[in-house]
Amino acid sequence: MTQILVVDDNPMIRKLLGMALSRHFSVCEAQDSAAALSAIQRNKPEIIFLDIMMPSANEGLDLLDRLKSDPQTKDILVAMVTSRADPGDRALAMAKGADGFFSKPFHLDAITQWAAERLRPRTGTGTK
């Protein structure tokens, strides 16, 4: 079953994304980078939805850098999520290797569809 990891310091966002995505995928959650790295080792997700702004200012972007520079995790699809309206965030995230970008408030159907479309070529269906 396709595994998706949601990383956000806001428990409501984790729950919202988790509920929407769990209709089609297996979802695990992490509240920060340390928990995310542990979850990645345990669950081997194919997609990570990663908040840019967590407890430290650029924690999400720092984790993105780490994931994309590590041969073990560089192929995991990473979609950044943010509540900031700064257009520079999108450009910076994409330059660092993000595969997608969603601004809060986001449309849950769009996120689910994005995940299914990205996984279809890899797994055949993109759903359970």
Short mmCIF file of N, CA and C in Angstrom, two decimals:
data_model
loop_
_atom_site.label_atom_id
_atom_site.label_comp_id
_atom_site.label_asym_id
_atom_site.label_seq_id
_atom_site.Cartn_x
_atom_site.Cartn_y
_atom_site.Cartn_z
N MET A 1 0.84 -1.18 0.00
CA MET A 1 0.00 0.00 0.00
C MET A 1 0.89 1.25 0.00
N THR A 2 0.51 2.23 -0.76
CA THR A 2 1.27 3.47 -0.87
C THR A 2 1.27 4.22 0.46
N GLN A 3 2.45 4.63 0.88
CA GLN A 3 2.62 5.32 2.15
C GLN A 3 2.89 6.80 1.92
N ILE A 4 2.17 7.65 2.63
CA ILE A 4 2.36 9.09 2.57
C ILE A 4 2.64 9.59 3.98
N LEU A 5 3.60 10.50 4.10
CA LEU A 5 3.95 11.11 5.38
C LEU A 5 3.54 12.58 5.35
N VAL A 6 2.82 13.01 6.38
CA VAL A 6 2.43 14.41 6.55
C VAL A 6 3.25 14.97 7.71
N VAL A 7 4.03 16.03 7.42
CA VAL A 7 4.89 16.64 8.43
C VAL A 7 4.45 18.09 8.62
N ASP A 8 3.90 18.38 9.78
CA ASP A 8 3.43 19.73 10.09
C ASP A 8 3.37 19.86 11.61
N ASP A 9 3.78 21.02 12.13
CA ASP A 9 3.74 21.21 13.57
C ASP A 9 2.33 21.50 14.08
N ASN A 10 1.41 21.79 13.16
CA ASN A 10 0.02 22.07 13.54
C ASN A 10 -0.78 20.76 13.50
N PRO A 11 -1.24 20.28 14.66
CA PRO A 11 -1.97 19.01 14.69
C PRO A 11 -3.26 19.02 13.87
N MET A 12 -3.89 20.18 13.75
CA MET A 12 -5.12 20.26 12.95
C MET A 12 -4.83 20.05 11.46
N ILE A 13 -3.74 20.60 10.97
CA ILE A 13 -3.36 20.42 9.57
C ILE A 13 -2.99 18.96 9.33
N ARG A 14 -2.24 18.36 10.25
CA ARG A 14 -1.90 16.94 10.10
C ARG A 14 -3.16 16.09 10.04
N LYS A 15 -4.10 16.37 10.93
CA LYS A 15 -5.34 15.60 10.97
C LYS A 15 -6.16 15.80 9.69
N LEU A 16 -6.27 17.03 9.23
CA LEU A 16 -7.03 17.35 8.02
C LEU A 16 -6.44 16.66 6.79
N LEU A 17 -5.14 16.81 6.60
CA LEU A 17 -4.49 16.14 5.47
C LEU A 17 -4.56 14.63 5.62
N GLY A 18 -4.31 14.15 6.82
CA GLY A 18 -4.36 12.71 7.05
C GLY A 18 -5.72 12.11 6.74
N MET A 19 -6.78 12.78 7.15
CA MET A 19 -8.13 12.27 6.88
C MET A 19 -8.43 12.25 5.39
N ALA A 20 -8.06 13.30 4.69
CA ALA A 20 -8.32 13.38 3.25
C ALA A 20 -7.52 12.32 2.49
N LEU A 21 -6.26 12.19 2.81
CA LEU A 21 -5.39 11.26 2.08
C LEU A 21 -5.65 9.81 2.44
N SER A 22 -6.10 9.55 3.67
CA SER A 22 -6.27 8.16 4.12
C SER A 22 -7.42 7.45 3.41
N ARG A 23 -8.23 8.19 2.67
CA ARG A 23 -9.27 7.54 1.88
C ARG A 23 -8.67 6.73 0.74
N HIS A 24 -7.44 7.07 0.33
CA HIS A 24 -6.81 6.43 -0.82
C HIS A 24 -5.42 5.87 -0.53
N PHE A 25 -4.80 6.30 0.55
CA PHE A 25 -3.42 5.94 0.84
C PHE A 25 -3.26 5.61 2.32
N SER A 26 -2.16 4.97 2.65
CA SER A 26 -1.79 4.78 4.05
C SER A 26 -1.01 6.02 4.47
N VAL A 27 -1.42 6.64 5.58
CA VAL A 27 -0.84 7.92 5.99
C VAL A 27 -0.23 7.80 7.38
N CYS A 28 0.96 8.37 7.53
CA CYS A 28 1.56 8.53 8.85
C CYS A 28 1.86 10.01 9.03
N GLU A 29 2.07 10.42 10.26
CA GLU A 29 2.24 11.84 10.58
C GLU A 29 3.48 12.06 11.43
N ALA A 30 4.03 13.27 11.31
CA ALA A 30 5.15 13.70 12.16
C ALA A 30 4.99 15.18 12.44
N GLN A 31 5.39 15.60 13.65
CA GLN A 31 5.21 16.99 14.05
C GLN A 31 6.44 17.86 13.82
N ASP A 32 7.60 17.25 13.51
CA ASP A 32 8.81 18.03 13.28
C ASP A 32 9.81 17.20 12.48
N SER A 33 10.96 17.78 12.18
CA SER A 33 11.95 17.11 11.35
C SER A 33 12.48 15.82 11.97
N ALA A 34 12.75 15.85 13.28
CA ALA A 34 13.27 14.66 13.94
C ALA A 34 12.27 13.51 13.84
N ALA A 35 11.01 13.78 14.12
CA ALA A 35 9.98 12.74 14.02
C ALA A 35 9.80 12.31 12.57
N ALA A 36 9.94 13.24 11.64
CA ALA A 36 9.82 12.90 10.22
C ALA A 36 10.92 11.93 9.79
N LEU A 37 12.15 12.20 10.20
CA LEU A 37 13.26 11.32 9.82
C LEU A 37 13.06 9.91 10.38
N SER A 38 12.56 9.83 11.59
CA SER A 38 12.27 8.53 12.18
C SER A 38 11.15 7.83 11.40
N ALA A 39 10.10 8.56 11.06
CA ALA A 39 8.97 7.98 10.30
C ALA A 39 9.41 7.54 8.91
N ILE A 40 10.32 8.28 8.30
CA ILE A 40 10.82 7.90 6.97
C ILE A 40 11.56 6.58 7.05
N GLN A 41 12.37 6.40 8.08
CA GLN A 41 13.09 5.13 8.24
C GLN A 41 12.13 3.97 8.47
N ARG A 42 11.10 4.18 9.28
CA ARG A 42 10.14 3.11 9.60
C ARG A 42 9.19 2.79 8.46
N ASN A 43 8.68 3.84 7.80
CA ASN A 43 7.55 3.66 6.88
C ASN A 43 7.88 3.75 5.40
N LYS A 44 9.05 4.25 5.04
CA LYS A 44 9.47 4.37 3.64
C LYS A 44 8.38 5.00 2.77
N PRO A 45 7.99 6.24 3.05
CA PRO A 45 6.91 6.86 2.28
C PRO A 45 7.33 7.13 0.83
N GLU A 46 6.34 7.17 -0.04
CA GLU A 46 6.59 7.54 -1.44
C GLU A 46 6.37 9.03 -1.65
N ILE A 47 5.56 9.64 -0.79
CA ILE A 47 5.31 11.08 -0.85
C ILE A 47 5.36 11.65 0.57
N ILE A 48 5.92 12.85 0.67
CA ILE A 48 5.92 13.59 1.93
C ILE A 48 5.28 14.95 1.67
N PHE A 49 4.28 15.30 2.48
CA PHE A 49 3.74 16.66 2.50
C PHE A 49 4.40 17.35 3.67
N LEU A 50 5.18 18.39 3.39
CA LEU A 50 6.09 18.98 4.37
C LEU A 50 5.83 20.47 4.54
N ASP A 51 5.54 20.87 5.77
CA ASP A 51 5.33 22.28 6.09
C ASP A 51 6.66 23.01 6.03
N ILE A 52 6.66 24.18 5.43
CA ILE A 52 7.89 24.98 5.37
C ILE A 52 8.24 25.53 6.74
N MET A 53 7.27 26.13 7.40
CA MET A 53 7.52 26.81 8.68
C MET A 53 7.05 25.95 9.84
N MET A 54 8.01 25.35 10.50
CA MET A 54 7.71 24.58 11.70
C MET A 54 8.38 25.28 12.87
N PRO A 55 8.64 24.62 13.99
CA PRO A 55 9.17 25.34 15.14
C PRO A 55 10.37 26.25 14.86
N SER A 56 11.30 25.80 14.05
CA SER A 56 12.39 26.72 13.69
C SER A 56 12.07 27.30 12.31
N ALA A 57 12.58 28.46 12.04
CA ALA A 57 12.17 29.27 10.89
C ALA A 57 12.12 28.53 9.55
N ASN A 58 13.16 27.85 9.17
CA ASN A 58 13.19 27.17 7.87
C ASN A 58 13.31 25.67 8.02
N GLU A 59 12.75 25.12 9.06
CA GLU A 59 12.89 23.70 9.34
C GLU A 59 12.46 22.83 8.17
N GLY A 60 11.34 23.17 7.53
CA GLY A 60 10.86 22.38 6.41
C GLY A 60 11.82 22.43 5.23
N LEU A 61 12.34 23.61 4.91
CA LEU A 61 13.29 23.73 3.80
C LEU A 61 14.61 23.02 4.12
N ASP A 62 15.02 23.09 5.38
CA ASP A 62 16.24 22.37 5.78
C ASP A 62 16.05 20.87 5.63
N LEU A 63 14.89 20.36 6.02
CA LEU A 63 14.62 18.94 5.86
C LEU A 63 14.55 18.57 4.38
N LEU A 64 13.94 19.42 3.58
CA LEU A 64 13.90 19.18 2.13
C LEU A 64 15.31 19.05 1.57
N ASP A 65 16.20 19.97 1.95
CA ASP A 65 17.61 19.89 1.52
C ASP A 65 18.23 18.55 1.90
N ARG A 66 18.01 18.16 3.12
CA ARG A 66 18.58 16.91 3.62
C ARG A 66 18.05 15.70 2.84
N LEU A 67 16.73 15.68 2.61
CA LEU A 67 16.13 14.56 1.89
C LEU A 67 16.62 14.47 0.46
N LYS A 68 16.70 15.60 -0.22
CA LYS A 68 17.08 15.60 -1.63
C LYS A 68 18.57 15.39 -1.85
N SER A 69 19.39 15.57 -0.80
CA SER A 69 20.83 15.35 -0.94
C SER A 69 21.26 13.96 -0.48
N ASP A 70 20.34 13.20 0.09
CA ASP A 70 20.65 11.85 0.58
C ASP A 70 20.25 10.82 -0.47
N PRO A 71 21.17 9.99 -0.93
CA PRO A 71 20.84 8.98 -1.95
C PRO A 71 19.69 8.04 -1.54
N GLN A 72 19.52 7.84 -0.23
CA GLN A 72 18.45 6.94 0.26
C GLN A 72 17.06 7.57 0.17
N THR A 73 16.98 8.90 0.16
CA THR A 73 15.68 9.57 0.20
C THR A 73 15.45 10.54 -0.97
N LYS A 74 16.42 10.72 -1.84
CA LYS A 74 16.31 11.75 -2.88
C LYS A 74 15.16 11.53 -3.84
N ASP A 75 14.70 10.28 -3.99
CA ASP A 75 13.62 10.00 -4.93
C ASP A 75 12.22 10.06 -4.31
N ILE A 76 12.14 10.33 -3.01
CA ILE A 76 10.83 10.51 -2.39
C ILE A 76 10.24 11.82 -2.89
N LEU A 77 9.00 11.79 -3.34
CA LEU A 77 8.33 13.01 -3.77
C LEU A 77 8.01 13.86 -2.55
N VAL A 78 8.36 15.15 -2.62
CA VAL A 78 8.11 16.05 -1.50
C VAL A 78 7.29 17.24 -2.00
N ALA A 79 6.12 17.43 -1.41
CA ALA A 79 5.29 18.60 -1.69
C ALA A 79 5.31 19.49 -0.46
N MET A 80 5.68 20.73 -0.66
CA MET A 80 5.74 21.69 0.44
C MET A 80 4.36 22.30 0.65
N VAL A 81 4.03 22.55 1.91
CA VAL A 81 2.78 23.25 2.25
C VAL A 81 3.16 24.44 3.14
N THR A 82 2.45 25.55 2.96
CA THR A 82 2.76 26.74 3.74
C THR A 82 1.54 27.61 3.93
N SER A 83 1.52 28.36 5.01
CA SER A 83 0.46 29.33 5.25
C SER A 83 0.92 30.73 4.88
N ARG A 84 2.19 30.86 4.54
CA ARG A 84 2.72 32.18 4.16
C ARG A 84 2.35 32.51 2.72
N ALA A 85 2.15 33.76 2.44
CA ALA A 85 1.78 34.21 1.10
C ALA A 85 2.98 34.75 0.34
N ASP A 86 4.16 34.39 0.74
CA ASP A 86 5.38 34.90 0.11
C ASP A 86 5.65 34.13 -1.18
N PRO A 87 5.59 34.81 -2.35
CA PRO A 87 5.83 34.12 -3.62
C PRO A 87 7.24 33.56 -3.73
N GLY A 88 8.17 34.11 -2.96
CA GLY A 88 9.53 33.60 -2.97
C GLY A 88 9.64 32.21 -2.37
N ASP A 89 8.71 31.83 -1.49
CA ASP A 89 8.74 30.50 -0.87
C ASP A 89 8.63 29.41 -1.93
N ARG A 90 7.71 29.59 -2.87
CA ARG A 90 7.50 28.59 -3.92
C ARG A 90 8.77 28.42 -4.76
N ALA A 91 9.33 29.55 -5.21
CA ALA A 91 10.54 29.49 -6.04
C ALA A 91 11.69 28.84 -5.29
N LEU A 92 11.85 29.19 -4.03
CA LEU A 92 12.93 28.61 -3.23
C LEU A 92 12.74 27.12 -3.02
N ALA A 93 11.52 26.72 -2.69
CA ALA A 93 11.23 25.30 -2.48
C ALA A 93 11.48 24.49 -3.76
N MET A 94 11.03 25.01 -4.89
CA MET A 94 11.22 24.29 -6.15
C MET A 94 12.71 24.22 -6.51
N ALA A 95 13.44 25.30 -6.25
CA ALA A 95 14.87 25.31 -6.52
C ALA A 95 15.61 24.29 -5.66
N LYS A 96 15.09 24.02 -4.47
CA LYS A 96 15.71 23.06 -3.56
C LYS A 96 15.29 21.62 -3.86
N GLY A 97 14.40 21.44 -4.85
CA GLY A 97 14.03 20.09 -5.25
C GLY A 97 12.63 19.65 -4.90
N ALA A 98 11.79 20.56 -4.39
CA ALA A 98 10.41 20.17 -4.09
C ALA A 98 9.71 19.73 -5.37
N ASP A 99 8.85 18.75 -5.24
CA ASP A 99 8.11 18.22 -6.39
C ASP A 99 6.74 18.87 -6.53
N GLY A 100 6.29 19.56 -5.49
CA GLY A 100 5.00 20.24 -5.51
C GLY A 100 4.96 21.31 -4.44
N PHE A 101 3.94 22.15 -4.51
CA PHE A 101 3.83 23.26 -3.57
C PHE A 101 2.36 23.61 -3.41
N PHE A 102 1.90 23.69 -2.16
CA PHE A 102 0.51 24.03 -1.85
C PHE A 102 0.48 25.11 -0.78
N SER A 103 -0.29 26.16 -1.03
CA SER A 103 -0.48 27.23 -0.05
C SER A 103 -1.75 26.96 0.74
N LYS A 104 -1.69 27.20 2.05
CA LYS A 104 -2.86 27.06 2.91
C LYS A 104 -3.69 28.33 2.79
N PRO A 105 -4.99 28.30 2.76
CA PRO A 105 -5.78 27.07 2.78
C PRO A 105 -5.73 26.39 1.42
N PHE A 106 -5.59 25.09 1.44
CA PHE A 106 -5.50 24.33 0.21
C PHE A 106 -6.77 23.52 0.01
N HIS A 107 -6.95 23.07 -1.21
CA HIS A 107 -8.10 22.23 -1.54
C HIS A 107 -7.68 20.78 -1.39
N LEU A 108 -8.33 20.08 -0.50
CA LEU A 108 -7.95 18.69 -0.20
C LEU A 108 -8.07 17.80 -1.43
N ASP A 109 -9.07 18.03 -2.26
CA ASP A 109 -9.21 17.22 -3.48
C ASP A 109 -8.01 17.43 -4.40
N ALA A 110 -7.50 18.65 -4.47
CA ALA A 110 -6.35 18.93 -5.32
C ALA A 110 -5.11 18.20 -4.79
N ILE A 111 -4.95 18.15 -3.48
CA ILE A 111 -3.80 17.45 -2.90
C ILE A 111 -3.91 15.95 -3.16
N THR A 112 -5.09 15.38 -2.95
CA THR A 112 -5.29 13.95 -3.20
C THR A 112 -5.06 13.63 -4.67
N GLN A 113 -5.56 14.46 -5.54
CA GLN A 113 -5.38 14.25 -6.98
C GLN A 113 -3.90 14.35 -7.36
N TRP A 114 -3.20 15.34 -6.80
CA TRP A 114 -1.78 15.50 -7.08
C TRP A 114 -1.02 14.22 -6.70
N ALA A 115 -1.32 13.71 -5.51
CA ALA A 115 -0.65 12.49 -5.05
C ALA A 115 -0.96 11.32 -5.98
N ALA A 116 -2.22 11.13 -6.33
CA ALA A 116 -2.61 10.01 -7.19
C ALA A 116 -1.95 10.12 -8.56
N GLU A 117 -1.88 11.32 -9.10
CA GLU A 117 -1.25 11.50 -10.42
C GLU A 117 0.23 11.22 -10.37
N ARG A 118 0.90 11.61 -9.30
CA ARG A 118 2.35 11.38 -9.20
C ARG A 118 2.67 9.91 -8.99
N LEU A 119 1.78 9.20 -8.32
CA LEU A 119 2.05 7.79 -8.00
C LEU A 119 1.63 6.84 -9.12
N ARG A 120 0.70 7.24 -9.95
CA ARG A 120 0.19 6.37 -11.00
C ARG A 120 1.31 5.72 -11.83
N PRO A 121 2.27 6.49 -12.34
CA PRO A 121 3.33 5.86 -13.13
C PRO A 121 4.21 4.91 -12.32
N ARG A 122 4.33 5.16 -11.01
CA ARG A 122 5.19 4.34 -10.16
C ARG A 122 4.54 3.04 -9.73
N THR A 123 3.23 3.09 -9.42
CA THR A 123 2.58 1.93 -8.83
C THR A 123 1.48 1.33 -9.68
N GLY A 124 1.08 2.02 -10.73
CA GLY A 124 0.03 1.50 -11.59
C GLY A 124 -1.32 2.12 -11.33
N THR A 125 -1.68 2.38 -10.06
CA THR A 125 -2.99 2.95 -9.78
C THR A 125 -2.93 4.19 -8.92
N GLY A 126 -2.02 4.26 -7.98
CA GLY A 126 -1.93 5.41 -7.09
C GLY A 126 -2.88 5.35 -5.91
N THR A 127 -3.68 4.29 -5.81
CA THR A 127 -4.60 4.16 -4.70
C THR A 127 -4.47 2.79 -4.08
N LYS A 128 -5.21 2.59 -2.99
CA LYS A 128 -5.20 1.31 -2.27
C LYS A 128 -5.55 0.16 -3.20
#
